Amino acid sequence: MERLWDMEETKQFFKVKDTRTIIKFIHQGLPCFKIGTKDYRFDPVDIKKFVETQKELNQETLEIKPIKRKTKSKTINVDFQKRKINLEMNRVI
């Protein structure tokens, strides 16, 4: 039997920094058992099975959505003479 992993080793396996991510995985069905009030132990074989089942679930629920095209912005008609006059009028001398 392999050695059980603690929370730190499991976080290193998933390459995450936060414990909340592992807790979320536990709620999604990651097998573990609790030691004390806050500490968990994980079987590496169960973790690998969990990853495989998550891959399968994500492939089944993957939806292909069309890429939204950018809409062309409305062209703004600028009266450059009015703009020049306004800039000159607002100029501080």
XYZ file of C-alpha atoms in Angstrom, residues 22-84:
63
model
C -8.948 20.958 -2.758
C -12.023 21.367 -0.524
C -14.038 22.135 -3.687
C -12.679 18.923 -5.242
C -13.756 17.006 -2.105
C -17.300 18.349 -2.567
C -17.135 17.256 -6.221
C -16.339 13.704 -5.143
C -12.597 13.453 -4.437
C -12.256 10.497 -2.034
C -10.533 11.338 1.245
C -10.846 10.819 4.937
C -10.727 13.375 7.664
C -8.197 13.385 10.483
C -9.172 15.665 13.319
C -11.211 18.739 12.479
C -9.321 20.237 9.527
C -6.794 17.745 8.199
C -7.427 15.331 5.337
C -5.589 12.343 3.866
C -5.774 11.304 0.230
C -4.927 8.082 -1.583
C -2.862 8.846 -4.739
C -4.717 6.136 -6.682
C -8.068 7.751 -5.808
C -6.745 11.162 -6.862
C -5.702 9.820 -10.268
C -9.127 8.165 -10.723
C -10.805 11.454 -9.758
C -8.757 13.310 -12.390
C -9.727 10.773 -15.067
C -13.434 10.973 -14.234
C -13.281 14.784 -14.273
C -11.652 14.669 -17.712
C -14.443 12.422 -18.998
C -17.166 14.613 -17.474
C -15.654 17.763 -18.930
C -15.428 16.196 -22.394
C -19.100 15.213 -22.254
C -20.312 18.632 -21.102
C -18.089 20.603 -23.453
C -20.196 22.798 -25.687
C -18.852 24.282 -28.864
C -20.046 27.851 -29.117
C -19.554 30.037 -32.160
C -17.138 32.909 -31.819
C -18.901 36.216 -31.570
C -17.811 38.619 -34.244
C -16.931 42.124 -33.289
C -19.538 44.579 -34.429
C -18.347 47.532 -36.397
C -18.533 50.754 -34.467
C -20.607 53.541 -35.878
C -18.587 56.080 -37.744
C -18.571 59.462 -36.093
C -18.910 62.441 -38.381
C -16.556 65.049 -36.976
C -16.706 68.596 -38.208
C -13.031 69.455 -38.010
C -13.585 73.199 -38.486
C -15.939 73.349 -35.495
C -13.473 71.292 -33.473
C -10.624 73.669 -34.365
